[in-house]
Coordinates of C-alpha atoms in Angstrom, one line a residue:
Chain Q
M271 CA 79.5 116.0 110.9
K272 CA 82.9 114.2 111.0
I273 CA 85.9 115.4 109.0
A274 CA 89.1 113.4 108.9
I275 CA 92.4 115.1 108.1
A276 CA 94.7 112.4 106.6
S277 CA 97.7 112.0 104.4
G278 CA 99.7 109.1 103.0
K279 CA 103.0 110.6 103.8
G280 CA 104.0 111.7 107.3
G281 CA 105.0 115.2 108.2
T282 CA 102.9 116.9 105.5
G283 CA 101.0 119.1 108.0
K284 CA 98.0 117.2 109.1
T285 CA 98.2 118.3 112.7
T286 CA 98.9 121.9 111.7
I287 CA 95.8 122.0 109.5
A288 CA 93.6 120.1 112.0
T289 CA 94.5 122.2 115.0
N290 CA 94.3 125.6 113.2
L291 CA 91.0 124.6 111.6
A292 CA 89.5 123.5 115.0
H293 CA 90.7 126.8 116.6
T294 CA 89.2 128.9 113.8
I295 CA 85.9 127.1 113.9
A296 CA 85.7 127.5 117.7
Q297 CA 86.2 131.2 117.3
M298 CA 83.1 131.3 115.1
D299 CA 81.1 130.2 118.1
K300 CA 80.5 126.7 116.7
Q301 CA 80.7 123.5 118.7
V302 CA 83.9 121.8 117.7
Q303 CA 85.8 118.7 118.8
Y304 CA 89.3 117.7 118.0
L305 CA 90.2 114.0 118.2
D306 CA 93.8 113.0 117.8
C307 CA 93.7 109.4 116.3
D308 CA 97.4 109.4 115.6
V309 CA 97.7 107.4 118.8
E310 CA 101.3 106.2 118.2
E311 CA 102.6 109.7 118.0
P312 CA 99.9 112.2 119.0
N313 CA 101.0 115.8 118.6
G314 CA 97.8 117.9 118.6
H315 CA 98.1 118.6 122.4
I316 CA 101.5 120.4 121.7
F317 CA 99.6 123.1 119.8
L318 CA 96.2 123.1 121.5
K319 CA 97.7 122.8 125.0
P320 CA 94.4 121.5 126.5
E321 CA 93.6 121.3 130.1
I322 CA 93.2 117.6 130.7
K323 CA 90.1 116.9 132.8
E324 CA 89.8 113.1 132.6
T325 CA 92.2 110.2 131.8
K326 CA 90.8 106.8 131.0
T327 CA 92.8 103.6 130.8
V328 CA 92.0 101.6 127.7
T329 CA 92.1 97.8 127.9
V330 CA 91.4 95.0 125.5
D331 CA 90.3 91.4 126.3
V332 CA 92.9 88.7 126.1
P333 CA 92.5 85.1 127.2
E334 CA 93.6 83.6 130.4
V335 CA 93.5 79.8 130.7
D336 CA 92.5 77.9 133.8
L337 CA 94.8 74.9 133.5
E338 CA 92.8 73.0 136.1
K339 CA 89.8 73.0 133.9
C340 CA 91.7 72.6 130.6
I341 CA 91.1 69.1 129.0
G342 CA 93.9 69.5 126.6
C343 CA 91.8 69.2 123.4
G344 CA 93.8 71.9 121.6
K345 CA 90.8 73.5 119.9
C346 CA 91.8 77.0 121.0
G347 CA 95.2 76.8 119.4
Q348 CA 93.8 75.3 116.2
L349 CA 91.3 78.2 115.8
C350 CA 93.6 81.1 116.7
Q351 CA 95.0 82.6 113.5
Y352 CA 97.5 84.8 115.3
S353 CA 99.4 82.2 117.3
A354 CA 98.3 84.1 120.4
I355 CA 97.2 80.9 122.1
V356 CA 99.2 77.7 121.7
H357 CA 98.4 74.3 122.9
L358 CA 101.6 72.4 123.7
K359 CA 100.7 68.9 125.0
D360 CA 98.6 67.4 127.7
N361 CA 96.8 70.4 129.2
N362 CA 99.5 73.0 128.9
V363 CA 98.5 76.1 127.0
L364 CA 100.5 79.2 126.5
T365 CA 99.1 82.6 125.6
F366 CA 100.9 85.5 123.9
E367 CA 99.0 88.7 124.8
Q368 CA 100.8 90.9 122.3
L369 CA 99.7 88.8 119.4
C370 CA 96.1 88.6 120.4
H371 CA 93.4 90.4 118.3
S372 CA 90.7 89.9 120.9
C373 CA 88.4 88.0 118.5
G374 CA 87.0 85.9 121.2
G375 CA 87.4 82.6 119.2
C376 CA 89.3 80.7 121.9
L377 CA 86.7 81.6 124.5
H378 CA 83.8 80.4 122.3
V379 CA 85.5 77.2 121.1
C380 CA 86.6 75.9 124.4
P381 CA 84.4 73.0 125.4
A382 CA 85.6 72.9 129.0
D383 CA 84.9 76.6 129.9
A384 CA 88.6 76.9 130.8
I385 CA 89.2 80.2 129.2
K386 CA 88.4 83.5 130.8
L387 CA 89.1 87.0 129.6
K388 CA 91.4 89.4 131.4
Q389 CA 92.1 93.0 130.6
L390 CA 95.3 94.1 128.9
N391 CA 96.2 97.8 129.2
I392 CA 97.1 99.2 125.8
G393 CA 97.1 102.9 126.4
E394 CA 95.1 105.8 127.6
I395 CA 92.6 108.4 126.4
E396 CA 92.8 111.9 127.7
L397 CA 89.8 114.3 127.5
G398 CA 90.0 118.0 128.1
K399 CA 89.3 121.5 126.9
T400 CA 91.2 124.2 125.0
G401 CA 89.1 127.3 125.1
D402 CA 85.9 126.2 123.4
I403 CA 87.4 123.1 121.7
D404 CA 86.6 119.7 123.2
F405 CA 89.9 117.8 123.1
V406 CA 90.3 114.0 122.9
H407 CA 93.4 112.1 122.2
G408 CA 94.7 108.5 122.6
K409 CA 98.2 107.5 123.6
L410 CA 99.3 104.0 122.7
R411 CA 101.3 102.3 125.4
I412 CA 104.9 102.1 124.2
G413 CA 105.8 98.6 122.9
Y414 CA 102.2 97.6 122.3
V415 CA 100.7 97.1 118.9
R416 CA 96.9 97.5 119.4
T417 CA 96.8 100.8 117.5
V418 CA 93.5 100.0 115.8
S419 CA 91.7 99.0 119.0
L420 CA 92.8 102.3 120.7
I421 CA 91.7 104.4 117.7
R422 CA 88.3 102.7 117.8
Q423 CA 88.0 103.7 121.5
V424 CA 89.0 107.3 120.8
K425 CA 86.3 107.5 118.2
Q426 CA 83.7 106.3 120.7
H427 CA 84.1 109.8 122.2
I428 CA 82.7 111.6 119.1
A429 CA 79.9 113.8 120.2
Q430 CA 76.8 113.8 117.9
D431 CA 75.9 117.5 118.1
S432 CA 79.3 118.9 117.3
L433 CA 81.7 119.1 114.4
A434 CA 84.4 116.5 114.9
I435 CA 87.8 117.0 113.4
I436 CA 89.8 113.8 113.4
D437 CA 93.6 113.9 113.1
V438 CA 94.5 110.6 111.3
P439 CA 97.8 108.7 111.5
P440 CA 100.1 108.7 108.4
G441 CA 100.1 105.8 106.0
T442 CA 97.4 103.8 104.2
S443 CA 97.0 100.6 106.2
C444 CA 94.8 99.4 109.1
P445 CA 95.2 102.4 111.6
V446 CA 94.2 104.8 108.8
V447 CA 91.2 102.7 107.7
E448 CA 90.0 102.7 111.3
A449 CA 90.4 106.4 111.7
V450 CA 88.6 107.4 108.6
K451 CA 85.8 104.8 108.8
D452 CA 82.3 106.3 108.8
V453 CA 83.5 110.0 108.5
D454 CA 81.5 112.3 106.3
F455 CA 84.5 113.9 104.6
V456 CA 88.2 113.4 104.3
L457 CA 90.8 116.1 103.6
L458 CA 94.1 114.7 102.3
V459 CA 97.1 116.9 103.1
T460 CA 100.1 116.5 100.8
E461 CA 103.1 118.5 99.7
P462 CA 104.0 119.2 96.1
T463 CA 107.0 116.8 95.9
P464 CA 107.5 113.4 94.3
F465 CA 107.2 111.6 97.7
G466 CA 104.1 113.7 98.5
L467 CA 102.5 112.8 95.2
N468 CA 103.3 109.1 95.4
D469 CA 101.8 108.8 98.9
L470 CA 98.8 111.0 97.9
K471 CA 98.0 108.5 95.2
L472 CA 98.0 105.7 97.7
A473 CA 95.7 107.7 100.1
V474 CA 93.3 108.6 97.2
G475 CA 93.2 104.8 96.4
L476 CA 92.2 104.2 100.0
V477 CA 89.4 106.8 100.3
R478 CA 88.0 105.8 96.9
E479 CA 88.0 102.1 98.0
M480 CA 86.1 103.2 101.1
N481 CA 83.7 105.4 99.1
L482 CA 84.5 108.5 101.1
P483 CA 84.1 112.0 99.7
F484 CA 87.4 113.9 99.8
E485 CA 89.4 116.9 98.7
V486 CA 93.1 117.7 98.7
I487 CA 95.1 120.3 100.7
I488 CA 98.5 121.2 99.2
N489 CA 100.8 122.3 102.0
R490 CA 104.2 124.1 101.5
H491 CA 102.9 125.1 98.1
G492 CA 105.8 126.4 96.1
I493 CA 108.6 124.1 97.4
G494 CA 108.5 121.4 94.7
D495 CA 106.9 121.1 91.3
D496 CA 103.4 121.2 89.8
Q497 CA 102.9 117.4 89.5
V498 CA 100.4 117.2 92.4
E499 CA 98.2 119.8 90.8
K500 CA 98.4 118.1 87.5
Y501 CA 97.4 114.8 89.0
C502 CA 94.5 116.3 90.8
K503 CA 93.3 117.9 87.6
T504 CA 93.5 114.7 85.7
E505 CA 91.7 112.8 88.4
N506 CA 89.1 115.4 88.9
I507 CA 90.0 115.9 92.5
K508 CA 89.2 119.3 94.1
I509 CA 92.0 121.2 95.8
A510 CA 90.4 122.6 98.9
L511 CA 93.4 124.7 100.0
K512 CA 96.9 125.7 99.0
F513 CA 99.0 126.7 101.9
P514 CA 102.2 128.5 101.0
D515 CA 105.7 127.4 101.9
D516 CA 106.9 129.9 104.6
R517 CA 109.9 129.4 106.9
R518 CA 108.1 131.4 109.6
V519 CA 105.3 128.8 109.6
A520 CA 107.9 126.1 110.1
E521 CA 109.5 128.1 112.9
S522 CA 106.3 128.8 114.7
Y523 CA 105.4 125.1 114.3
S524 CA 108.8 124.2 115.9
T525 CA 107.8 125.9 119.1
G526 CA 104.3 124.6 119.2
Q527 CA 102.5 127.8 118.3
M528 CA 99.3 128.1 116.3
I529 CA 99.8 129.8 112.9
V530 CA 96.5 131.7 113.2
D531 CA 97.7 133.2 116.5
V532 CA 101.2 134.3 115.6
L533 CA 100.9 135.0 111.8
P534 CA 97.7 137.0 111.5
E535 CA 98.1 137.2 107.7
Y536 CA 97.1 133.5 107.6
K537 CA 94.0 134.1 109.7
K538 CA 91.8 135.1 106.8
L539 CA 93.0 132.1 104.8
F540 CA 91.8 129.8 107.6
D541 CA 88.6 131.8 108.2
D542 CA 87.7 131.4 104.5
F543 CA 88.6 127.7 104.6
A544 CA 86.5 127.1 107.8
Q545 CA 83.5 128.8 106.1
K546 CA 83.9 126.4 103.2
V547 CA 84.2 123.4 105.6
L548 CA 81.0 124.5 107.5
Chain Z
M296 CA 126.9 91.3 108.5
K297 CA 125.3 94.2 110.2
E298 CA 121.8 95.6 109.9
I299 CA 121.0 99.3 110.5
V300 CA 117.4 100.6 110.7
I301 CA 116.4 104.2 110.1
I302 CA 113.2 105.3 111.8
S303 CA 111.8 108.6 113.1
G304 CA 108.7 108.4 115.2
K305 CA 107.3 111.5 113.5
G306 CA 106.8 111.3 109.8
G307 CA 108.4 113.6 107.2
T308 CA 111.7 114.2 109.0
G309 CA 113.7 113.1 106.0
K310 CA 114.3 109.4 106.7
T311 CA 114.0 108.3 103.1
S312 CA 116.2 111.1 101.6
I313 CA 118.8 110.2 104.2
V314 CA 118.6 106.4 103.5
A315 CA 119.0 107.1 99.8
S316 CA 122.1 109.1 100.5
F317 CA 123.4 106.4 102.7
A318 CA 122.8 103.9 99.9
A319 CA 125.0 106.1 97.6
L320 CA 127.7 106.4 100.2
A321 CA 127.7 102.7 101.2
K322 CA 127.9 101.5 97.6
N323 CA 128.0 97.9 98.6
A324 CA 125.0 97.4 100.9
V325 CA 121.6 95.6 100.5
L326 CA 118.8 98.0 100.8
A327 CA 115.4 97.3 102.3
D328 CA 112.3 99.6 102.2
C329 CA 110.3 98.6 105.2
D330 CA 108.0 101.6 105.0
V331 CA 105.5 99.4 103.2
D332 CA 102.6 101.7 104.0
A333 CA 103.9 104.6 102.0
A334 CA 107.1 103.4 100.3
D335 CA 109.1 106.2 98.6
L336 CA 112.6 105.0 98.4
H337 CA 112.1 103.5 94.9
L338 CA 111.3 107.0 93.6
V339 CA 114.9 107.9 94.2
L340 CA 116.7 104.6 93.7
R341 CA 114.7 103.8 90.5
P342 CA 114.9 100.0 91.0
D343 CA 115.0 97.6 88.1
I344 CA 112.6 94.9 89.3
K345 CA 114.0 91.4 88.9
R346 CA 111.4 89.4 90.7
T347 CA 107.8 90.1 91.8
S348 CA 106.0 87.9 94.4
D349 CA 102.6 88.1 96.0
F350 CA 102.4 88.7 99.7
S351 CA 99.7 87.0 101.7
G352 CA 99.5 88.1 105.3
G353 CA 96.6 85.9 106.3
K354 CA 93.3 84.6 105.4
Q355 CA 89.9 86.2 104.8
A356 CA 86.3 85.2 105.3
S357 CA 83.7 85.5 102.6
I358 CA 80.1 84.3 102.8
V359 CA 78.6 82.1 100.1
A360 CA 75.2 83.8 99.6
E361 CA 73.5 80.6 98.2
K362 CA 74.3 78.7 101.4
C363 CA 73.6 81.5 103.9
I364 CA 70.5 80.9 106.0
G365 CA 70.5 84.4 107.4
C366 CA 70.8 83.3 111.1
G367 CA 73.1 86.2 111.9
K368 CA 75.4 84.1 114.2
C369 CA 78.5 85.4 112.3
K370 CA 77.4 89.0 112.9
D371 CA 76.8 88.4 116.6
L372 CA 80.3 86.9 117.1
C373 CA 82.3 89.2 114.9
K374 CA 84.4 91.6 117.1
F375 CA 85.5 93.7 114.1
D376 CA 82.1 94.9 112.8
A377 CA 83.0 93.2 109.6
I378 CA 79.7 91.5 108.9
N379 CA 76.9 93.5 107.3
L380 CA 73.4 92.6 106.2
D381 CA 73.1 91.8 102.5
G382 CA 70.0 91.2 100.4
V383 CA 67.3 88.5 100.1
A384 CA 68.7 85.1 99.2
N385 CA 65.6 83.4 97.8
E386 CA 61.8 83.2 98.6
L387 CA 62.6 81.2 101.8
I388 CA 65.6 83.2 103.1
A389 CA 64.7 86.8 103.7
K390 CA 68.2 88.0 104.6
T391 CA 71.8 87.1 104.1
Y392 CA 75.1 88.6 105.3
R393 CA 78.3 89.6 103.7
V394 CA 81.9 90.2 104.9
D395 CA 83.4 93.7 104.6
P396 CA 86.9 92.7 103.4
I397 CA 88.4 96.0 104.7
S398 CA 87.2 95.4 108.3
C399 CA 87.8 91.6 108.4
E400 CA 90.9 90.7 110.4
G401 CA 90.8 87.0 109.4
C402 CA 90.1 85.5 112.8
K403 CA 88.0 82.6 111.5
V404 CA 85.5 82.8 114.3
C405 CA 82.6 83.2 111.8
V406 CA 83.8 80.3 109.7
E407 CA 84.1 78.1 112.8
F408 CA 80.6 78.8 114.1
C409 CA 78.5 79.1 111.0
P410 CA 75.9 76.3 111.4
V411 CA 75.7 75.6 107.7
D412 CA 79.4 76.0 106.6
A413 CA 78.5 78.9 104.4
I414 CA 81.7 80.9 105.0
K415 CA 84.8 80.4 102.9
F416 CA 88.2 81.1 104.4
E417 CA 90.9 81.7 101.8
D418 CA 94.4 83.2 101.5
S419 CA 94.1 86.9 100.9
I420 CA 96.6 88.7 98.7
N421 CA 97.6 91.8 100.7
G422 CA 100.3 93.1 98.4
Q423 CA 103.4 92.4 96.4
W424 CA 107.1 92.5 97.1
F425 CA 110.1 92.9 94.8
I426 CA 113.7 92.1 94.5
S427 CA 115.4 94.7 92.4
D428 CA 118.7 96.0 91.1
T429 CA 119.7 99.6 91.7
R430 CA 122.7 101.6 90.9
F431 CA 123.8 101.1 94.5
G432 CA 123.1 97.4 94.8
M433 CA 120.2 95.0 95.4
M434 CA 117.0 96.3 97.0
V435 CA 114.0 94.5 98.5
H436 CA 110.8 96.5 98.6
A437 CA 107.1 96.1 98.6
K438 CA 103.7 97.5 97.8
L439 CA 101.0 96.8 100.4
G440 CA 97.6 96.6 98.8
I441 CA 95.2 99.5 99.4
A442 CA 93.6 99.4 102.9
E443 CA 95.4 96.2 103.7
E444 CA 96.7 95.0 107.1
N445 CA 99.5 92.8 108.2
S446 CA 102.2 95.3 107.4
G447 CA 104.3 93.9 110.3
K448 CA 104.4 90.5 108.6
L449 CA 105.4 92.1 105.3
V450 CA 108.2 94.1 107.0
S451 CA 109.6 90.8 108.6
L452 CA 109.5 89.2 105.1
I453 CA 111.4 92.0 103.5
R454 CA 114.1 92.0 106.2
R455 CA 114.4 88.2 105.9
E456 CA 114.9 88.4 102.2
A457 CA 117.4 91.3 102.5
K458 CA 119.4 89.2 104.9
R459 CA 119.3 86.2 102.6
I460 CA 120.6 88.3 99.7
A461 CA 123.3 89.9 101.8
E462 CA 124.5 86.4 102.8
E463 CA 124.4 85.1 99.2
E464 CA 126.1 88.2 97.8
K465 CA 128.5 88.5 100.7
K466 CA 127.5 92.0 101.5
D467 CA 128.3 93.2 105.0
L468 CA 125.6 95.7 105.5
I469 CA 121.8 96.0 105.3
I470 CA 120.3 99.5 105.3
V471 CA 116.6 99.5 106.3
D472 CA 114.2 102.4 105.7
G473 CA 111.5 102.1 108.5
S474 CA 108.1 103.6 108.9
P475 CA 106.9 106.4 111.2
G476 CA 105.1 105.7 114.4
I477 CA 105.8 103.2 117.2
G478 CA 103.4 100.4 116.2
C479 CA 103.5 97.0 114.7
P480 CA 105.5 97.8 111.5
V481 CA 108.1 99.8 113.5
I482 CA 108.5 97.0 116.0
A483 CA 108.8 94.5 113.2
S484 CA 111.5 96.5 111.5
I485 CA 113.7 97.1 114.6
T486 CA 113.5 93.7 116.4
G487 CA 116.9 92.0 116.3
A488 CA 118.6 94.8 114.3
D489 CA 122.2 95.8 115.2
L490 CA 121.7 99.5 115.3
V491 CA 118.8 102.0 115.1
L492 CA 119.2 105.5 113.8
I493 CA 116.4 107.9 114.7
I494 CA 116.0 110.9 112.4
T495 CA 114.3 113.8 114.2
E496 CA 113.8 117.5 113.7
P497 CA 114.1 120.4 116.1
T498 CA 110.4 120.9 116.7
L499 CA 108.3 120.2 119.8
S500 CA 106.5 117.5 117.8
G501 CA 109.8 116.0 116.6
K502 CA 111.1 116.0 120.2
H503 CA 108.0 114.5 121.6
D504 CA 107.8 111.7 119.0
L505 CA 111.6 111.1 119.4
E506 CA 111.1 110.5 123.1
R507 CA 108.4 107.8 122.5
V508 CA 110.3 106.0 119.7
A509 CA 113.6 106.2 121.7
E510 CA 111.8 104.5 124.6
L511 CA 110.6 101.8 122.3
A512 CA 114.1 101.1 120.9
A513 CA 115.5 101.1 124.5
G514 CA 112.8 98.6 125.5
F515 CA 114.1 96.3 122.8
K516 CA 117.7 96.9 124.0
I517 CA 118.9 98.0 120.5
P518 CA 121.8 100.5 120.4
T519 CA 120.3 103.7 119.2
L520 CA 121.8 106.9 117.6
I521 CA 120.1 110.1 116.8
A522 CA 120.5 112.6 113.9
I523 CA 118.8 116.0 113.8
N524 CA 117.6 117.1 110.4
K525 CA 117.0 120.8 109.6
F526 CA 118.8 121.5 112.9
D527 CA 119.1 125.3 112.0
L528 CA 115.4 125.7 111.9
N529 CA 115.5 126.0 115.6
P530 CA 119.1 125.7 117.0
D531 CA 117.9 126.0 120.7
M532 CA 115.5 123.1 120.3
A533 CA 118.3 121.1 118.6
E534 CA 120.5 121.7 121.6
Q535 CA 117.7 120.6 123.9
I536 CA 117.3 117.4 121.9
E537 CA 121.1 116.8 122.3
E538 CA 120.9 117.3 126.0
D539 CA 117.9 115.0 126.4
A540 CA 119.7 112.4 124.3
R541 CA 122.7 112.5 126.6
K542 CA 120.4 111.9 129.6
R543 CA 119.2 108.7 127.8
N544 CA 122.7 107.6 127.0
M545 CA 121.9 108.1 123.3
K546 CA 124.2 110.1 121.2
V547 CA 123.4 112.7 118.5
V548 CA 125.8 111.7 115.8
G549 CA 124.8 114.1 113.1
K550 CA 123.1 117.5 112.4
I551 CA 122.0 118.3 109.0
R552 CA 121.2 121.8 107.9
Y553 CA 117.9 122.8 106.3
D554 CA 118.4 122.8 102.5
R555 CA 116.1 122.8 99.6
A556 CA 118.4 120.2 98.0
F557 CA 116.2 117.6 99.8
T558 CA 113.3 118.5 97.7
D559 CA 115.2 119.3 94.5
A560 CA 117.1 116.0 94.6
Q561 CA 113.7 114.2 94.9
I562 CA 112.4 116.0 91.8
M563 CA 115.6 115.0 90.0
K564 CA 115.0 111.4 91.2
C565 CA 118.4 111.2 92.9
S566 CA 119.8 111.2 96.4
V567 CA 121.0 114.5 98.1
V568 CA 124.6 113.5 98.0
E569 CA 124.4 112.8 94.2
Y570 CA 122.6 116.1 93.6
T571 CA 124.9 118.5 95.4
G572 CA 128.4 118.8 96.8
D573 CA 127.4 121.6 99.2
G574 CA 127.4 121.8 103.0
V575 CA 124.3 119.6 103.3
T576 CA 126.1 116.7 101.6
E577 CA 129.1 117.3 104.0
D578 CA 126.6 117.0 106.9
I579 CA 125.2 113.7 105.6
K580 CA 128.7 112.3 104.9
S581 CA 129.8 113.2 108.4
L582 CA 126.7 111.5 109.8
W583 CA 127.3 108.4 107.7
S584 CA 130.9 108.1 108.9
N585 CA 129.8 108.4 112.5
V586 CA 127.1 105.7 112.0
I587 CA 129.7 103.3 110.4
Y588 CA 132.1 104.0 113.2
A589 CA 129.4 103.1 115.8
L590 CA 128.6 99.8 114.0

């Protein structure tokens, strides 16, 4: 079972919900895995404080041209849709690794076998343990743009026999699509504000387009207005959880503490929620 | 003409509310919403759309079922798992394939190697972009289609248009609302800008994400300033952020107190500085004058 915790808008509480849920489920003696797919700005480790046992470098294939073999036909540059390989003149070919999508087109189209693949380091994956939680996160190398490739690699670590909780990056474009692809259920975390509602609508559009079952979590319930609830009602969307606005929650968050550990009154709320999820 | 980009690393630190307030304070700037993934600035600036254009970020493959012979070469070559089995074509062809438009990255490899030219390759419409009037001046913004990619290209397009308008209308400032993260839309929004302002919050997550996005901005050698929103949520952490910034030779040029006016103003569809004259507005005004001074 794979559950993705997503949101259109950033900073609505995805990581708070995901980490506290993982922690609560682990305390119920269930196998649980937490995977942080927000590889541009991963934060789950701040709260779960895992002991990292293994670090893997993640690479992608990018082309390298053997100019000795190149016959200057220019087919590679004509095929590449990303301007990542450019044929200048004679047999001079330039490559731009940062623009490459690793589609393999240039390699296949080259009639002279002049293109080889080399590895480009785009980030790392760290694997560890927090109590009984199996922890996995990806960290994109700064200045690199292969967010989607790294997310795909993080998801390769999903264990079949365990409940996987996937922390999804904010937004509604390609990194989100990659992170929620093939999950069994999506929880969309929002806040009851106009920005929260606008971005929730975008996120709902995305999960519907991908035919994924989902429910909504309203975080900081009480700060704004009732428009999110009205919208969910009109659209027949189930609200899985309403989490109250509480300055103490914000303060414990600021120092990297888990809500269920420092504010016991919320433990039951997460216990009930975890039961529902299981 | 100067261009200032507001980013945050972490989402939800208050970028858009602060950009809207800057728009009100600047009065004569061109505004650009480059958070094309989850654009919110229009909710507060209530733009009057003057021109709508389609955005095409690339092309997309689609298989013509009648021509497909079911050889599966496209599926073998596709690196994006974008080709799936489809149904029976006719009594001769037992299987055909189709392209999943959400996974397709438009690389053209399947088109190139299809032995029977059964794959079309056409411009895909990935979204729309707009030129609008607002009570604070012209605004360029966009709506990326659902589950679309190429947001970096759209960001570059919006910045280019904002620059063109600024030149035409003789405006001396462009204010850009960026997106969270450190990936392609963020890189596209800061490349070549005159100044980056990072809005952070005094939380461990905010601090961690600030470090990564500050390193990104430093890598592009763009002068960078920092502002701490909701600084009184954890004053010790705010102080630590200031100290870390000093070590990086980046300056914290503003601290904004935690105030419900951020949410209330949103609900009233206006910026914080229009909504209240209280301390929080003073904080934003002081940040704004420090930013202008730095430009």
